[in-house]
Amino acid sequence: NNSGIFFGYMSPACEGFFGHSFEEIEENPNLFLSLIQPEDAENFYKSMEVSSKQKRPLFWEGRMQIKDRTIWLNCLARPEELGDGSILWDGILTDSTARKTAEKERDFMEIQLRHGQKLESIGQLAAGVAHEINTPVQYVGDNIPSGRQRMHSAHTAQWTVRIYIDD
């Protein structure tokens, strides 16, 4: 539940991040929260809840949709319980889009490398099988002429023998 959330301060750099001025976000905190990608919002709220209950720093990484682009943000914040029971979060947001893009490219390259290694292994296996097939085929091919001569001689001798038998 994000009721009761307000922002007491945001650095001027946040306007560059979010495309909204501090005044706009201060007036409507849900404007900031609506930028969080729906797939990441539940994790954001759960991280805040755990951090506030355990009084431990919040670390959250997720995506925000800023106009026509999606950015990745890291949030590191320290919760402080105030006298009225509310939580004051003091933290920083950093743009981790470049790192996430590089990680995605690295993952893609690793997949391509594994695929290449599999193809190389298949090629080596195929070469080995071809060698195993070619060796006996080559042996047979090399011995066909002499086998033909022997068969011809045997056939002739047999024929000759038949001639002698028939006479």
Coordinates of C-alpha atoms in Angstrom, one line a residue:
N1 CA 0.0 0.0 0.0
N2 CA 1.5 3.3 -1.0
S3 CA -0.9 5.6 0.8
G4 CA 0.8 8.2 2.9
I5 CA 3.9 8.3 0.7
F6 CA 5.4 11.7 0.1
F7 CA 8.7 13.1 -1.0
G8 CA 10.3 15.7 1.2
Y9 CA 13.3 16.2 -1.1
M10 CA 14.6 15.2 -4.4
S11 CA 17.8 16.4 -6.0
P12 CA 17.5 18.4 -9.2
A13 CA 19.0 15.4 -11.1
C14 CA 15.8 13.5 -10.5
E15 CA 14.0 15.6 -13.0
G16 CA 16.4 14.3 -15.6
F17 CA 15.7 10.7 -14.5
F18 CA 12.0 10.9 -14.3
G19 CA 11.0 13.6 -16.7
H20 CA 9.0 15.3 -13.9
S21 CA 9.9 18.1 -11.6
F22 CA 10.2 17.7 -7.9
E23 CA 7.2 19.9 -7.5
E24 CA 5.1 17.6 -9.7
I25 CA 6.2 14.5 -7.8
E26 CA 5.8 16.2 -4.4
E27 CA 2.3 17.1 -5.4
N28 CA 1.5 13.6 -6.7
P29 CA 3.8 10.9 -5.2
N30 CA 1.8 8.3 -7.2
L31 CA 3.2 9.9 -10.3
F32 CA 6.7 8.6 -9.3
L33 CA 5.4 5.2 -8.3
S34 CA 3.4 4.8 -11.6
L35 CA 6.7 4.9 -13.4
I36 CA 7.8 1.6 -12.0
Q37 CA 7.3 -1.2 -14.4
P38 CA 4.3 -3.4 -13.4
E39 CA 6.5 -6.5 -13.3
D40 CA 8.8 -4.8 -10.8
A41 CA 6.3 -3.0 -8.7
E42 CA 5.5 -5.9 -6.4
N43 CA 9.1 -6.4 -5.6
F44 CA 9.6 -2.7 -4.9
Y45 CA 6.8 -2.6 -2.4
K46 CA 7.8 -5.9 -0.8
S47 CA 11.4 -4.7 -0.5
M48 CA 10.2 -1.4 1.2
E49 CA 8.0 -3.4 3.6
V50 CA 10.7 -5.8 4.6
S51 CA 13.2 -3.0 5.0
S52 CA 10.9 -0.8 7.1
K53 CA 9.9 -3.7 9.4
Q54 CA 13.5 -4.9 9.9
K55 CA 15.0 -1.4 10.0
R56 CA 17.6 -2.6 7.4
P57 CA 18.7 -0.8 4.3
L58 CA 16.6 -1.2 1.2
F59 CA 18.2 -2.4 -2.0
W60 CA 16.0 -2.6 -5.0
E61 CA 16.8 -2.9 -8.7
G62 CA 14.0 -2.5 -11.2
R63 CA 12.8 -0.8 -14.3
M64 CA 10.9 2.5 -14.8
Q65 CA 9.2 3.6 -17.9
I66 CA 10.2 7.2 -18.6
K67 CA 8.3 8.5 -21.6
D68 CA 9.4 6.4 -24.5
R69 CA 12.3 4.6 -22.9
T70 CA 12.8 2.0 -20.1
I71 CA 15.6 2.6 -17.6
W72 CA 17.0 0.4 -14.9
L73 CA 17.5 1.9 -11.5
N74 CA 19.2 0.8 -8.3
C75 CA 17.7 2.1 -5.1
L76 CA 19.7 2.1 -1.9
A77 CA 17.9 3.7 1.0
R78 CA 18.1 3.7 4.8
P79 CA 14.8 3.7 6.7
E80 CA 14.5 5.8 9.8
E81 CA 11.4 5.6 12.0
L82 CA 10.2 9.0 13.1
G83 CA 8.4 9.9 16.3
D84 CA 5.0 9.6 14.8
G85 CA 5.7 6.0 13.5
S86 CA 6.2 7.0 9.9
I87 CA 9.3 6.0 8.0
L88 CA 11.7 8.5 6.5
W89 CA 13.7 7.0 3.6
D90 CA 17.1 8.6 2.9
G91 CA 18.7 7.1 -0.2
I92 CA 20.0 7.4 -3.7
L93 CA 18.9 6.2 -7.1
T94 CA 21.4 5.3 -9.7
D95 CA 20.8 4.6 -13.4
S96 CA 22.1 1.1 -14.1
T97 CA 20.7 0.9 -17.6
A98 CA 24.2 0.7 -19.2
R99 CA 25.3 -2.1 -16.9
K100 CA 22.1 -4.1 -17.5
T101 CA 22.5 -3.6 -21.3
A102 CA 26.1 -4.8 -21.1
E103 CA 25.0 -7.9 -19.0
K104 CA 22.3 -8.7 -21.5
E105 CA 24.8 -8.5 -24.4
R106 CA 27.3 -10.6 -22.4
D107 CA 24.6 -13.3 -21.8
F108 CA 23.8 -13.3 -25.5
M109 CA 27.4 -13.6 -26.5
E110 CA 27.8 -16.5 -24.0
I111 CA 24.9 -18.3 -25.6
Q112 CA 26.4 -17.7 -29.0
L113 CA 29.8 -19.1 -27.8
R114 CA 28.1 -22.2 -26.3
H115 CA 26.3 -22.7 -29.6
G116 CA 29.5 -22.3 -31.5
Q117 CA 31.3 -24.8 -29.2
K118 CA 28.4 -27.3 -29.7
L119 CA 28.7 -26.9 -33.5
E120 CA 32.5 -27.4 -33.3
S121 CA 32.0 -30.6 -31.3
I122 CA 29.5 -31.8 -33.8
G123 CA 32.0 -31.0 -36.6
Q124 CA 34.7 -33.0 -34.8
L125 CA 32.4 -35.9 -34.3
A126 CA 31.3 -35.8 -37.9
A127 CA 35.0 -35.7 -39.0
G128 CA 35.7 -38.7 -36.7
V129 CA 32.8 -40.7 -38.1
A130 CA 33.8 -39.8 -41.7
H131 CA 37.3 -41.0 -41.0
E132 CA 36.0 -44.3 -39.5
I133 CA 33.9 -44.8 -42.6
N134 CA 36.6 -43.7 -45.1
T135 CA 39.3 -46.0 -43.7
P136 CA 37.5 -49.3 -44.6
V137 CA 36.1 -47.8 -47.8
Q138 CA 39.5 -46.7 -48.9
Y139 CA 40.9 -50.2 -48.0
V140 CA 38.2 -51.8 -50.1
G141 CA 38.7 -49.3 -52.9
D142 CA 42.5 -49.9 -52.9
N143 CA 42.0 -53.6 -53.0
I144 CA 39.3 -53.9 -55.7
P145 CA 41.8 -54.0 -58.6
S146 CA 43.8 -56.8 -57.1
G147 CA 40.6 -58.5 -56.0
R148 CA 39.3 -58.3 -59.6
Q149 CA 42.6 -59.8 -60.9
R150 CA 42.3 -62.6 -58.4
M151 CA 38.7 -63.1 -59.2
H152 CA 39.5 -63.0 -62.9
S153 CA 42.3 -65.5 -62.4
A154 CA 40.1 -67.7 -60.2
H155 CA 37.3 -67.4 -62.6
T156 CA 39.5 -68.3 -65.5
A157 CA 41.0 -71.2 -63.6
Q158 CA 37.6 -72.3 -62.6
W159 CA 36.5 -71.9 -66.2
T160 CA 39.6 -73.7 -67.3
V161 CA 38.9 -76.4 -64.7
R162 CA 35.4 -76.7 -66.0
I163 CA 36.7 -77.1 -69.5
Y164 CA 38.9 -79.9 -68.4
I165 CA 36.1 -81.5 -66.6
D166 CA 33.6 -81.2 -69.4
D167 CA 36.0 -82.9 -71.9

